[in-house]
Amino acid sequence: MIAVLTLISECLILAFFNTAGVNEVSDSFATVLIIVFSVAYLFELGKNERLKNISVPLFLGYLFRLFLLFFDLYGQNIYHLPNSGADSSMFYRTASELATIGKTNRNEEFTIFMSMVFKFIGTSRLFSQFLLMLCSVVAMHMAGMILDELIEDDIAKNKSMYILCLLPNFAILSSIFLRESIVTMFVSISLYCFVRWFTQKNEMFFAAAFIFVFLGAWFHSGVVGLAVGYIAVRLLYDSREEKLKISVKSILLAVVFLFVFIFLFNNYSDTLFGKMQGVESLGDVANTNDEGDSSYAAYVGNSNNPLNMVIFTIPRIVYFLFSPFPWQWRGLSDIIAFCFSSMFYLLAITSAIQYLKSGETTNKRITVVLLILAMCTVFVFAWGTSNTGTATRHRDKMVVLYLILYSVTQKGMRTSECAGFI
């Protein structure tokens, strides 16, 4: 709470300067505000008993992101961070134009949102990018809370949090001026609500999970695949008997949420499903853009007919989750993406498959449920993506989901006795 109050106070200070005519404070002043918040955050991690066991990976992850943030803004003459540059500069410029002169050549949900932030606190690039970075810190905290729900072993939780907090590719995407950190935050909150529904059987949590998915979908419609996964789980899981089976209740509840989905699609498709607009046939589903030297469109086919979708879905998923493969490497950025992003997703999927093949039953139901969510989201993203740069950005929106999937399938990780799926 101390860190939150500190951040609110700093935003109010910037708002005061903004109303006084100082639209963009100096980077030196923004740095002082960031240092003050960092001290408050460190103090809170040390005092919060609930975070005690994962405070070290959380703070290391925070410092890692802070370093990358300053390096992105002041170290570009040394090295350009992967995915930073044209897009991040464009987003900042258009949001600033929208906030200051009221118009821009490119209106997107992310730039509209950031322009509202700029109208309140001013257009400081350093501090606004810091706020985006904090969204990924929220995602890390939500991951810790999910692990608390599912796992008793503190050492196991600590290990998982180190992996999440220090994944270089995820940290980089969290530290530059892109929408990824906001989407990841809403996805992580949604997953926390979903897990609470799964363990506590409280329908309010399921409704909240749906709401947060659609908040994330406002920034990128691809994450709506998670909502489809939730509906599939409602159809397959009987929370009263705590079994994966189809029941009258699960069918009725799935139908209710399906109608909610259809209503939102019909009435708010421009806002929540922008990437799905113009889809009138199977041939419109696939992204087959082969521009750029990172495209893999030539290897993953199109969706001209149902047979093609069956044939090319697996290659689409493989390239989306695990590229850039060594034969696609163009430099250090691709090597970083493969070693510290692709390999993580390969590890998570492999761990889940090995766990299910092992015959273990302790976490079998939650593993199957998480795999259903993963497959629904990866199907949407895989058919909408055809180059490695976009793939690495999109799959990290779901990094918390795969981290939890990896965690519950590790040997020695025991589920909580209060969990509803035991």
XYZ file of C-alpha atoms in Angstrom:
422
model
C 0.000 0.000 0.000
C 2.915 2.355 0.729
C 4.233 1.939 -2.817
C 0.752 2.490 -4.294
C 0.223 5.665 -2.255
C 3.681 6.883 -3.276
C 2.868 6.344 -6.952
C -0.493 8.120 -6.632
C 1.213 11.063 -4.915
C 3.810 11.290 -7.682
C 1.121 11.256 -10.371
C -0.700 14.053 -8.539
C 2.528 16.079 -8.412
C 2.977 15.645 -12.158
C -0.679 16.558 -12.698
C -0.111 19.779 -10.733
C 2.872 20.690 -12.924
C 0.862 19.801 -16.030
C -2.004 22.121 -15.083
C 0.569 24.819 -14.300
C 1.817 24.635 -17.895
C 4.805 22.300 -17.457
C 3.653 19.614 -19.867
C 6.878 17.609 -19.809
C 9.034 17.535 -16.671
C 12.773 17.005 -16.995
C 14.188 13.499 -17.024
C 16.150 14.389 -13.879
C 12.938 15.138 -11.995
C 11.274 11.988 -13.363
C 14.315 9.967 -12.225
C 13.968 11.338 -8.685
C 10.322 10.243 -8.645
C 11.304 6.773 -9.857
C 13.982 6.465 -7.149
C 11.510 7.512 -4.433
C 9.000 4.911 -5.643
C 11.726 2.245 -5.797
C 12.632 2.858 -2.153
C 8.950 2.656 -1.157
C 8.533 -0.552 -3.168
C 11.605 -2.152 -1.556
C 10.301 -1.162 1.885
C 6.915 -2.705 1.128
C 8.429 -5.957 -0.112
C 10.369 -6.216 3.128
C 7.332 -5.550 5.338
C 4.649 -7.541 3.499
C 4.423 -10.994 5.062
C 2.482 -12.418 2.109
C 5.272 -11.443 -0.295
C 8.123 -12.417 2.008
C 8.943 -15.711 0.302
C 9.016 -14.229 -3.193
C 10.285 -10.719 -2.398
C 13.802 -11.334 -3.769
C 12.769 -12.446 -7.294
C 10.154 -9.676 -7.379
C 12.660 -6.953 -6.553
C 15.326 -8.399 -8.858
C 12.730 -8.472 -11.635
C 11.832 -4.862 -10.843
C 15.495 -3.736 -10.921
C 16.094 -5.681 -14.141
C 13.185 -3.894 -15.823
C 14.311 -0.531 -14.466
C 17.772 -1.067 -15.940
C 16.266 -2.037 -19.310
C 13.992 1.019 -19.210
C 16.904 3.447 -18.803
C 19.010 1.499 -21.286
C 16.213 1.690 -23.878
C 16.047 5.473 -23.576
C 19.730 6.307 -23.107
C 21.723 3.345 -24.413
C 20.460 3.019 -27.978
C 23.825 4.168 -29.310
C 25.256 1.027 -27.706
C 22.536 -1.508 -28.564
C 18.898 -1.408 -29.688
C 16.770 -3.629 -27.478
C 14.705 -6.178 -29.441
C 11.269 -4.796 -30.484
C 12.271 -1.269 -29.491
C 12.579 1.521 -32.025
C 10.090 2.317 -34.763
C 6.922 1.003 -33.089
C 7.663 2.296 -29.596
C 8.640 5.750 -30.894
C 5.536 5.858 -33.079
C 3.247 4.978 -30.163
C 4.786 7.677 -27.961
C 4.673 10.302 -30.708
C 1.057 9.660 -31.685
C -0.116 9.552 -28.052
C 1.678 12.854 -27.393
C 0.124 14.466 -30.467
C -3.323 13.277 -29.465
C -2.857 14.651 -25.953
C -1.395 18.022 -26.918
C -2.992 18.995 -30.240
C -6.028 16.705 -30.191
C -5.370 14.806 -33.404
C -2.941 12.375 -34.962
C -2.551 10.337 -38.126
C -2.939 7.016 -36.324
C -5.563 6.313 -33.656
C -5.286 3.019 -31.789
C -6.632 1.923 -28.435
C -3.180 2.006 -26.839
C -2.375 5.513 -28.080
C -5.845 6.743 -27.054
C -5.302 5.360 -23.553
C -1.802 6.805 -23.240
C -3.024 10.183 -24.530
C -5.483 10.229 -21.607
C -2.593 9.499 -19.252
C -0.571 12.294 -20.867
C -3.446 14.750 -20.458
C -3.327 14.067 -16.735
C 0.404 13.792 -15.886
C 2.075 15.372 -18.922
C 4.133 13.805 -21.691
C 7.295 12.735 -19.873
C 8.550 9.759 -21.906
C 10.625 8.448 -19.007
C 7.869 8.462 -16.392
C 5.110 7.242 -18.715
C 7.298 4.348 -19.857
C 7.990 3.651 -16.178
C 4.222 3.384 -15.583
C 3.976 0.858 -18.418
C 6.830 -1.071 -16.841
C 4.911 -1.213 -13.562
C 2.077 -3.021 -15.365
C 4.404 -5.994 -15.797
C 5.341 -5.744 -12.112
C 1.620 -6.116 -11.338
C 1.609 -9.207 -13.592
C 4.506 -10.675 -11.593
C 2.621 -10.069 -8.348
C -0.494 -11.722 -9.765
C 1.601 -14.742 -10.766
C 2.840 -14.976 -7.184
C -0.734 -14.845 -5.889
C -1.781 -17.604 -8.318
C 1.104 -19.782 -7.137
C -0.031 -19.189 -3.540
C -3.429 -20.595 -4.510
C -2.000 -23.682 -6.159
C 1.312 -24.572 -4.516
C 2.369 -24.963 -0.883
C 6.098 -25.499 -1.377
C 7.829 -22.113 -0.881
C 11.025 -23.270 -2.611
C 9.047 -24.350 -5.663
C 7.175 -21.022 -5.778
C 10.446 -19.136 -5.435
C 11.995 -21.064 -8.319
C 9.044 -20.325 -10.583
C 9.074 -16.635 -9.693
C 12.784 -16.353 -10.511
C 12.063 -17.799 -13.953
C 9.216 -15.369 -14.628
C 10.832 -12.242 -13.200
C 14.180 -12.702 -14.934
C 13.090 -13.969 -18.372
C 15.013 -11.494 -20.581
C 12.581 -11.313 -23.489
C 9.568 -10.782 -21.203
C 11.517 -8.163 -19.220
C 12.500 -6.293 -22.384
C 8.930 -6.191 -23.699
C 7.847 -4.982 -20.250
C 10.262 -2.054 -20.295
C 9.676 -0.376 -23.657
C 6.849 1.860 -24.863
C 4.500 -0.864 -26.134
C 1.055 -2.148 -25.115
C 2.346 -5.604 -24.192
C 2.771 -4.863 -20.482
C -0.817 -3.589 -20.140
C -2.277 -6.629 -21.915
C -0.132 -8.999 -19.832
C -1.336 -7.291 -16.658
C -5.036 -7.744 -17.520
C -4.437 -11.335 -18.614
C -2.662 -12.127 -15.340
C -5.474 -10.588 -13.268
C -8.001 -12.564 -15.308
C -6.071 -15.792 -14.708
C -5.936 -15.068 -10.983
C -9.720 -14.633 -10.909
C -10.138 -17.827 -12.934
C -7.938 -19.821 -10.546
C -9.850 -18.406 -7.563
C -13.069 -19.593 -9.219
C -11.499 -22.989 -9.786
C -10.365 -23.330 -6.175
C -13.167 -21.512 -4.326
C -16.159 -22.200 -6.634
C -17.251 -18.556 -6.435
C -19.026 -17.544 -9.641
C -18.152 -13.878 -9.066
C -14.521 -14.741 -9.746
C -15.448 -16.361 -13.052
C -17.376 -13.254 -14.108
C -14.407 -11.086 -13.070
C -12.072 -13.291 -15.130
C -14.267 -12.636 -18.161
C -14.295 -8.868 -17.515
C -10.513 -8.600 -17.270
C -10.058 -10.622 -20.465
C -12.161 -8.090 -22.336
C -10.251 -5.195 -20.790
C -7.117 -6.784 -22.244
C -8.933 -7.366 -25.542
C -9.536 -3.612 -25.814
C -5.784 -3.255 -26.327
C -5.328 -6.432 -28.388
C -8.233 -8.594 -29.505
C -6.125 -11.770 -29.743
C -6.390 -12.373 -25.991
C -10.121 -12.995 -26.437
C -9.039 -16.592 -27.110
C -8.696 -16.845 -23.335
C -12.429 -16.125 -22.976
C -13.130 -18.914 -25.469
C -10.987 -21.173 -23.265
C -13.001 -20.193 -20.195
C -16.226 -21.146 -21.989
C -14.697 -24.479 -23.016
C -13.710 -25.173 -19.404
C -17.240 -24.349 -18.226
C -18.521 -26.903 -20.700
C -16.064 -29.611 -19.618
C -15.702 -29.022 -15.866
C -18.307 -29.703 -13.154
C -17.273 -27.497 -10.235
C -19.773 -29.153 -7.860
C -18.337 -32.635 -8.334
C -14.856 -31.236 -9.055
C -14.470 -33.393 -12.140
C -13.755 -32.837 -15.802
C -17.066 -33.941 -17.292
C -20.010 -32.492 -19.169
C -23.091 -31.841 -17.015
C -26.380 -29.995 -17.446
C -25.131 -27.211 -15.180
C -21.850 -26.807 -17.047
C -23.669 -26.710 -20.389
C -26.120 -24.047 -19.174
C -23.363 -21.886 -17.713
C -21.262 -22.274 -20.868
C -24.259 -21.207 -22.961
C -24.786 -18.121 -20.780
C -21.203 -16.975 -21.214
C -21.324 -17.856 -24.895
C -24.310 -15.518 -25.293
C -22.355 -12.826 -23.437
C -19.477 -13.366 -25.873
C -21.805 -13.157 -28.892
C -23.478 -10.015 -27.506
C -20.120 -8.302 -27.029
C -18.962 -9.378 -30.476
C -22.112 -8.056 -32.162
C -22.248 -4.760 -30.272
C -18.633 -3.896 -29.513
C -16.668 -5.704 -32.199
C -14.922 -2.546 -33.421
C -13.501 -1.961 -29.956
C -12.863 -5.450 -28.614
C -12.337 -7.519 -31.761
C -10.542 -5.168 -34.124
C -8.229 -7.845 -35.519
C -11.244 -10.001 -36.354
C -13.010 -7.419 -38.466
C -13.319 -8.238 -42.142
C -13.271 -12.003 -41.492
C -15.954 -13.229 -43.851
C -14.514 -16.564 -44.909
C -11.881 -19.115 -43.956
C -9.468 -17.423 -46.326
C -9.592 -14.247 -44.230
C -8.501 -15.986 -41.027
C -4.791 -16.432 -41.650
C -2.126 -13.774 -41.591
C -0.002 -14.588 -44.647
C 1.981 -11.371 -44.820
C 5.458 -12.300 -46.054
C 6.962 -8.819 -45.840
C 10.162 -8.448 -43.845
C 13.047 -10.837 -43.317
C 11.484 -12.326 -40.160
C 8.407 -13.703 -41.954
C 7.681 -17.433 -41.814
C 4.479 -17.208 -43.913
C 5.967 -19.444 -46.609
C 6.176 -22.361 -44.150
C 2.793 -22.187 -42.402
C 0.247 -22.122 -45.217
C -3.114 -20.411 -45.523
C -6.722 -21.053 -44.486
C -8.387 -21.205 -47.904
C -10.364 -24.312 -46.957
C -11.053 -26.487 -43.892
C -8.460 -29.074 -44.937
C -5.758 -26.408 -45.030
C -6.707 -25.285 -41.532
C -6.356 -28.861 -40.275
C -3.027 -29.358 -42.040
C -1.420 -26.045 -41.129
C -2.692 -25.478 -37.582
C 0.148 -27.516 -36.029
C 2.906 -25.763 -38.079
C 1.300 -22.409 -37.202
C 1.347 -23.235 -33.498
C 4.911 -24.587 -33.615
C 6.283 -21.492 -35.358
C 4.287 -19.143 -33.140
C 5.459 -20.701 -29.867
C 9.028 -21.679 -30.693
C 10.397 -19.365 -33.410
C 12.881 -17.961 -34.233
C 14.466 -21.318 -34.929
C 18.258 -21.377 -35.506
C 17.792 -21.292 -39.301
C 15.876 -18.017 -38.874
C 18.479 -16.239 -36.755
C 19.560 -12.863 -38.112
C 21.548 -11.609 -35.141
C 21.762 -11.269 -31.373
C 18.092 -10.283 -30.972
C 16.894 -13.554 -32.503
C 19.307 -15.578 -30.360
C 17.978 -13.849 -27.222
C 14.384 -14.517 -28.317
C 15.109 -18.213 -28.950
C 17.142 -18.909 -25.810
C 15.051 -16.885 -23.372
C 11.570 -17.021 -24.889
C 11.133 -19.937 -27.299
C 12.930 -22.355 -24.970
C 10.720 -21.330 -22.050
C 7.517 -22.152 -23.967
C 9.057 -25.418 -25.164
C 9.931 -26.241 -21.548
C 6.387 -25.472 -20.337
C 4.651 -27.531 -23.038
C 7.115 -30.431 -22.682
C 6.713 -30.428 -18.906
C 2.896 -30.572 -19.207
C 2.976 -33.431 -21.720
C 5.463 -35.443 -19.641
C 3.366 -34.879 -16.527
C 0.189 -36.171 -18.185
C 2.061 -39.181 -19.574
C 3.542 -39.988 -16.163
C 0.199 -41.060 -14.713
C 0.391 -38.548 -11.864
C -3.064 -37.434 -10.706
C -2.424 -34.725 -8.080
C -2.490 -31.815 -10.508
C -3.979 -33.580 -13.507
C -7.225 -31.598 -13.674
C -5.631 -28.164 -13.353
C -3.006 -29.186 -15.920
C -5.675 -30.221 -18.431
C -7.624 -27.010 -17.791
C -4.547 -24.814 -18.274
C -3.723 -26.683 -21.490
C -7.260 -25.985 -22.764
C -6.744 -22.261 -22.087
C -3.305 -22.339 -23.701
C -4.538 -24.102 -26.838
C -7.494 -21.744 -27.313
C -5.283 -18.652 -27.095
C -2.444 -20.068 -29.170
C -4.867 -21.039 -31.952
C -6.098 -17.428 -32.260
C -2.639 -15.896 -32.126
C -0.982 -18.495 -34.361
C -3.412 -17.911 -37.237
C -3.073 -14.150 -36.881
C 0.743 -14.089 -36.894
C 3.291 -14.868 -39.580
C 6.630 -13.412 -38.449
C 8.944 -14.058 -35.528
C 9.023 -10.496 -34.180
C 5.253 -10.378 -33.801
C 5.179 -13.936 -32.443
C 7.634 -13.154 -29.635
C 5.563 -10.124 -28.599
C 2.201 -11.872 -28.730
C 3.116 -15.081 -26.930
C 4.577 -13.153 -23.995
C 1.113 -11.716 -23.386
C 0.376 -15.231 -22.088
C 3.653 -15.763 -20.234
C 1.937 -16.031 -16.821
C -0.352 -18.802 -18.109
C 2.615 -20.848 -19.315
C 4.553 -20.158 -16.120
C 1.681 -21.562 -14.036
C 1.378 -24.537 -16.409
C 5.089 -25.235 -15.957
C 4.895 -24.801 -12.177
C 2.031 -27.217 -11.472
C 3.636 -29.961 -13.574
C 6.988 -29.945 -11.836
C 7.930 -32.868 -9.633
C 7.607 -32.056 -5.968
C 5.219 -29.142 -6.422
C 2.294 -29.876 -4.127
C -1.109 -28.271 -4.572
C -2.831 -26.452 -1.729
C -5.145 -28.568 0.424
C -7.907 -25.956 0.049
C -7.873 -26.178 -3.735
C -11.181 -27.178 -5.224
C -9.670 -29.522 -7.788
C -8.239 -31.972 -5.267
